[in-house]
mmCIF file of C-alpha atoms in Angstrom:
data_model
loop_
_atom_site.group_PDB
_atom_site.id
_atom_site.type_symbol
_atom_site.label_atom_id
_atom_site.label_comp_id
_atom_site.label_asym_id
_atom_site.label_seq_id
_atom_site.Cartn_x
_atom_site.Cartn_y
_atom_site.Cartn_z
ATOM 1 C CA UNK F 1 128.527 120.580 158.948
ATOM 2 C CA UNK F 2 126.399 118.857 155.934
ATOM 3 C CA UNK F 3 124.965 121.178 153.490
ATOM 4 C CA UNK F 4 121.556 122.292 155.112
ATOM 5 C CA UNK F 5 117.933 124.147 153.572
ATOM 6 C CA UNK F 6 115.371 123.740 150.510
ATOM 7 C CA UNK F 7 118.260 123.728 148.156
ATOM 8 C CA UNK F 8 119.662 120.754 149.509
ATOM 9 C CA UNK F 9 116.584 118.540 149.521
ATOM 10 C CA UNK F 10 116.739 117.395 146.027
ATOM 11 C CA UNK F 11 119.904 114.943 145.372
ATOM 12 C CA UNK F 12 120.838 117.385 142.768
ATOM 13 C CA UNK F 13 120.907 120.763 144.129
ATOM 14 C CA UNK F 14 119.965 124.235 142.012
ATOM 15 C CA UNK F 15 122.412 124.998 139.137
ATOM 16 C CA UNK F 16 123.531 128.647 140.674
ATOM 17 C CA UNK F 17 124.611 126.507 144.202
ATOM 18 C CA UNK F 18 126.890 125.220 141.730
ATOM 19 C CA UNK F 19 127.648 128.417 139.867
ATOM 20 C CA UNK F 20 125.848 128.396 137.023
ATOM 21 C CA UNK F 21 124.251 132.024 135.846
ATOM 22 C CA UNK F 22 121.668 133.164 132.991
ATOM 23 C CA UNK F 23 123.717 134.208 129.891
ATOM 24 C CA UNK F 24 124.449 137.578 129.216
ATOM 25 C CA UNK F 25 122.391 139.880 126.509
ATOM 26 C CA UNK F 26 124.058 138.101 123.190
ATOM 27 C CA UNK F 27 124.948 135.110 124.771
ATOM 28 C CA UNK F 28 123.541 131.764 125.421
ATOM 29 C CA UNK F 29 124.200 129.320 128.253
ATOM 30 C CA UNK F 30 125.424 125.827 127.183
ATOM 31 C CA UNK F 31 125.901 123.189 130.311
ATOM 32 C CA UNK F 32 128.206 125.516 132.357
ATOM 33 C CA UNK F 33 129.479 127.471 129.877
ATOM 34 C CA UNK F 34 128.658 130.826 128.212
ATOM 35 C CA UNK F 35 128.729 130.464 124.562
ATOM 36 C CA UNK F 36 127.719 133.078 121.641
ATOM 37 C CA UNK F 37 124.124 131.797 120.152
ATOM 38 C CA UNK F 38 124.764 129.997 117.807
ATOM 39 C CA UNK F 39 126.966 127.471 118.801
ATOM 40 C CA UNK F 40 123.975 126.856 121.215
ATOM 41 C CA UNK F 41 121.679 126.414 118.525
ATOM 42 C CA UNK F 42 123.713 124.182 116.684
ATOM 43 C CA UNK F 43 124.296 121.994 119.214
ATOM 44 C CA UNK F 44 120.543 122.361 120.693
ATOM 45 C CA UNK F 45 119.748 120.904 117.292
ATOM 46 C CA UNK F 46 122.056 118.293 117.412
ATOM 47 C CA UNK F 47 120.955 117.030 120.558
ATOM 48 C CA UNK F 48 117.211 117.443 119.492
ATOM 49 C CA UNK F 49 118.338 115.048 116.524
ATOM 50 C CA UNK F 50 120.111 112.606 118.025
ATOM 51 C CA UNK F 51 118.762 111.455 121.531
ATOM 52 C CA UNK F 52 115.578 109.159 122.042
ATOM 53 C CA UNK F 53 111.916 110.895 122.259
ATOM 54 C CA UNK F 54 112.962 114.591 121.368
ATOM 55 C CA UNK F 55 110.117 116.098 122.843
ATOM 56 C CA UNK F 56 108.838 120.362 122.670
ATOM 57 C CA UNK F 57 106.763 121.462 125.923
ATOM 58 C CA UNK F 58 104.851 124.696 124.376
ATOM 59 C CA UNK F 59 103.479 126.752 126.718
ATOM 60 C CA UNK F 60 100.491 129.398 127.338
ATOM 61 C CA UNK F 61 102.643 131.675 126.289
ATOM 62 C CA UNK F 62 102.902 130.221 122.580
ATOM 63 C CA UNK F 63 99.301 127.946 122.802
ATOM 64 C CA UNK F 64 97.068 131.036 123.082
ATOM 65 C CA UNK F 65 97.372 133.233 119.697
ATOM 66 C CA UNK F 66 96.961 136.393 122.206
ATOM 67 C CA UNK F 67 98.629 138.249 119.840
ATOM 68 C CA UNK F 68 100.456 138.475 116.635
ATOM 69 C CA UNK F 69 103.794 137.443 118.006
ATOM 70 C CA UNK F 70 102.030 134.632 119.883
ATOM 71 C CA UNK F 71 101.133 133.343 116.679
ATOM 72 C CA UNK F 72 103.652 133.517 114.739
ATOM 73 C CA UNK F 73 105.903 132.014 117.489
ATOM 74 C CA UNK F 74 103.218 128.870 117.472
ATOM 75 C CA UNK F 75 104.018 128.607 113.833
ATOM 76 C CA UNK F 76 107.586 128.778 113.918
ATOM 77 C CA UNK F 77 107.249 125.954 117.140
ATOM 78 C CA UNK F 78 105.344 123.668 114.632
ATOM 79 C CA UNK F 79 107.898 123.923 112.050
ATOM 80 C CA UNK F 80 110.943 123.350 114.402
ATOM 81 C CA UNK F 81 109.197 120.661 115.616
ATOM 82 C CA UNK F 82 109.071 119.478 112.013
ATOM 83 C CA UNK F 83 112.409 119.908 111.645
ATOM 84 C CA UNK F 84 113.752 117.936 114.325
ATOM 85 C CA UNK F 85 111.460 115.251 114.498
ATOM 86 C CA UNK F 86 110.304 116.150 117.367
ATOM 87 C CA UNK F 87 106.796 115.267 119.472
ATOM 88 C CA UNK F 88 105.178 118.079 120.836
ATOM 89 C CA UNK F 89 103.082 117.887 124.306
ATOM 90 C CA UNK F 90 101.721 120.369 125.499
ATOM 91 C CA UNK F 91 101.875 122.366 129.017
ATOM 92 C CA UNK F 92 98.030 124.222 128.629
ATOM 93 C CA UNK F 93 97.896 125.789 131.938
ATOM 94 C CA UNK F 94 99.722 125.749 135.421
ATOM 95 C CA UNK F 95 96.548 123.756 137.114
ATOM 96 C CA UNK F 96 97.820 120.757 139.003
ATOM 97 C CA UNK F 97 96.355 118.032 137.268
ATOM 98 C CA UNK F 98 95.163 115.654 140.233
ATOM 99 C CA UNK F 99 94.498 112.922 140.910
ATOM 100 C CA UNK F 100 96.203 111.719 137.524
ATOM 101 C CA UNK F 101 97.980 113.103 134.619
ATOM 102 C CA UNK F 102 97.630 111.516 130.933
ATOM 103 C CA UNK F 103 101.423 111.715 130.331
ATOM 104 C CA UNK F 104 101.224 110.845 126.661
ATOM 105 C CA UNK F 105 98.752 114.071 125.671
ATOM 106 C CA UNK F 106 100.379 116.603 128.751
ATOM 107 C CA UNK F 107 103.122 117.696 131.105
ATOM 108 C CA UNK F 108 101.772 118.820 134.663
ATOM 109 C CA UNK F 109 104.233 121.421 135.513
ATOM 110 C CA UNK F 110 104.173 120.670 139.023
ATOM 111 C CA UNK F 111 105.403 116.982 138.495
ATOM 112 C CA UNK F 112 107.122 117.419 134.710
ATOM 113 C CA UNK F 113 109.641 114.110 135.490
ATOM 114 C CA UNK F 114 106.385 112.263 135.385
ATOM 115 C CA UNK F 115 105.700 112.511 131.479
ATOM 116 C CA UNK F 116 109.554 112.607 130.832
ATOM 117 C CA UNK F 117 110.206 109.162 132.573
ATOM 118 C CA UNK F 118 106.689 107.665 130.966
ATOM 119 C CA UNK F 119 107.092 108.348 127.445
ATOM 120 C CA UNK F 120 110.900 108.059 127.895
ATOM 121 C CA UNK F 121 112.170 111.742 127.002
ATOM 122 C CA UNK F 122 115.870 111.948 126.770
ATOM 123 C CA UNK F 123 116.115 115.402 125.305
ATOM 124 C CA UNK F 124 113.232 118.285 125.592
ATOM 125 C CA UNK F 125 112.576 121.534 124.858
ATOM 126 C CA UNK F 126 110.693 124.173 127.176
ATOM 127 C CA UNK F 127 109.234 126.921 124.928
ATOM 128 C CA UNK F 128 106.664 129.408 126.051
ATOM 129 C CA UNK F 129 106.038 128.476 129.751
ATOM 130 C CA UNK F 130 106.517 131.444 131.955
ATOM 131 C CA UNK F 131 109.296 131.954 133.875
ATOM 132 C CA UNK F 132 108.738 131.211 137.068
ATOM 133 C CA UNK F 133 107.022 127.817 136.435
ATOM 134 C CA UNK F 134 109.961 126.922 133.899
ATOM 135 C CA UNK F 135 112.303 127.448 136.512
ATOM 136 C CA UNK F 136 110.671 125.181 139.108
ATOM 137 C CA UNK F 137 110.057 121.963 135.927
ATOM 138 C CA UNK F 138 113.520 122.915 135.043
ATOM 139 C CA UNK F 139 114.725 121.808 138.767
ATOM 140 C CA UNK F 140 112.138 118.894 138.914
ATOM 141 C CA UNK F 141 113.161 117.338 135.470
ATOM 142 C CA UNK F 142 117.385 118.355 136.439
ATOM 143 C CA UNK F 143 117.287 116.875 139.722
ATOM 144 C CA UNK F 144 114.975 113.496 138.882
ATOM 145 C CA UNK F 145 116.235 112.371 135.103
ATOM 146 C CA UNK F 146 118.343 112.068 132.813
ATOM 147 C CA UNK F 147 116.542 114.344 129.872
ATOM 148 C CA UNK F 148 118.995 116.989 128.243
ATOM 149 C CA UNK F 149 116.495 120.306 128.878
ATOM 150 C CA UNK F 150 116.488 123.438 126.765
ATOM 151 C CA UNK F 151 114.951 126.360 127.500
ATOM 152 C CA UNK F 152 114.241 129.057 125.040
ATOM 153 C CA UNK F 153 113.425 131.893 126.763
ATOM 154 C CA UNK F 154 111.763 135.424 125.713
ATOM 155 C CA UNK F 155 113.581 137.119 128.869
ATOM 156 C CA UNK F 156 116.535 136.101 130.380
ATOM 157 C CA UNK F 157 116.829 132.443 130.314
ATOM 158 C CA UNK F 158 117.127 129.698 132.787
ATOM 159 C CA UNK F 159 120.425 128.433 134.336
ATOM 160 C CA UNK F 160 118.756 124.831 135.388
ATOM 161 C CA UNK F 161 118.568 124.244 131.688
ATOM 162 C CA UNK F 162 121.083 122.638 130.448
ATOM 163 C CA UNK F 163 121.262 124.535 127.274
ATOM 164 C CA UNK F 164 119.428 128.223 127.321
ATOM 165 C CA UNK F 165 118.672 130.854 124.526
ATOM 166 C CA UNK F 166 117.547 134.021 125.903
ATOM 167 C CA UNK F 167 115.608 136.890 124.329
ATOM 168 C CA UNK F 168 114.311 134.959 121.861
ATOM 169 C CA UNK F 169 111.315 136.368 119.428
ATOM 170 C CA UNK F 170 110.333 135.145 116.463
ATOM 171 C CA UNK F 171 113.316 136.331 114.466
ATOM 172 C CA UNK F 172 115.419 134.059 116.513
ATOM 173 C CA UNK F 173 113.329 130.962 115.796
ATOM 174 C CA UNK F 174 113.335 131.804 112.444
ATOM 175 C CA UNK F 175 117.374 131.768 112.789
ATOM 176 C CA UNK F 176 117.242 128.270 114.574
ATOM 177 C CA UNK F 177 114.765 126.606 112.279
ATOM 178 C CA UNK F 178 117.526 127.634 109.752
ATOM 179 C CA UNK F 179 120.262 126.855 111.359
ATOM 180 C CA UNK F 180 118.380 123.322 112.653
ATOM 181 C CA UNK F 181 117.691 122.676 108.711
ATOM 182 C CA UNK F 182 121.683 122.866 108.297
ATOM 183 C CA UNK F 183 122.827 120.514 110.715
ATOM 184 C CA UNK F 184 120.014 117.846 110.170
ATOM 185 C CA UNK F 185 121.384 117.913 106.519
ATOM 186 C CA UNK F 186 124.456 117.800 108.093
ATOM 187 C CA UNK F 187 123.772 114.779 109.865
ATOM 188 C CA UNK F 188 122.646 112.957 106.923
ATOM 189 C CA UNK F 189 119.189 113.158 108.595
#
């Protein structure tokens, strides 16, 4: 009997049909593997560096300065974006945005593959949307191209990612800005 249900409607079915979990506490998810942090980072970076139209989707969470860490998270975003040489478009609010999306100023969360396949993304960064909504992009933008996804997650992370940092606060972007700085220089970037 074929594979049946929701999770099989999408040519490229949800990462924990295939296994994949969040990271533990400490830990950071890289494809399928678990991996301490900083290997992550490093190679987030890399990635970020090297593939066509690195692109970071802020989110509400980050946008709105609703409080102190919000802020200085928005900061730290706008450096690493710096750093990587990296656009930034930005995911404002959950709205569907019908009948038409400018993909070159915004990502509609509902249909994210739409701005990654018009301005050509192959490697992105999801930053500061809330969970739930990152999950379901995550699946869209998985299942329908070929964009490497990060998510960098204040809770727990998200396995349809294909690299995840979880529990990360301002103190952790600090750490990958820094650790971003070393293997640009690295690079010969």
């Amino acid at each position: 009997m074929a594979n049946q249900g929701p999770a099989y409607y999408s040519p490229y079915p949800a990462a924990t049909y295939e296994g994949v979990i969040t990271p533990p506490e400490g830990k950071a998810l890289l494809l399928e593997e678990i991996v301490d942090e900083e290997i992550a980072m490093r190679e987030i970076a890399k990635v970020m560096l090297t593939k066509e139209n690195a692109t970071i989707f802020p989110g509400p969470q980050v946008l709105y300065g609703f409080n102190e860490e919000a802020k200085k998270k928005a900061t730290l975003i706008k450096e690493m974006s710096e750093i990587l040489n990296a656009n930034m478009i930005p995911m404002y609010d959950y709205r569907p945005k019908y009948p038409k999306i400018d993909a070159e100023v915004e990502i509609n969360p509902n249909h994210p593959n739409l701005t990654i396949w018009h301005n050509n993304i192959k490697a992105a960064i999801f930053i500061g949307v809330h969970c739930h909504y990152a999950n379901v992009a995550l699946k869209m933008v998985r299942s329908e191209t070929d964009c490497y996804t990060v998510a960098i997650c204040g809770l727990s992370g998200h396995e349809d990612a294909m690299a995840t940092l979880r529990d990360q606060h301002s103190s952790e972007l600090e750490k990958f800005n820094k650790i971003a700085r070393e293997v640009k220089k690295e690079l010969g970037l």
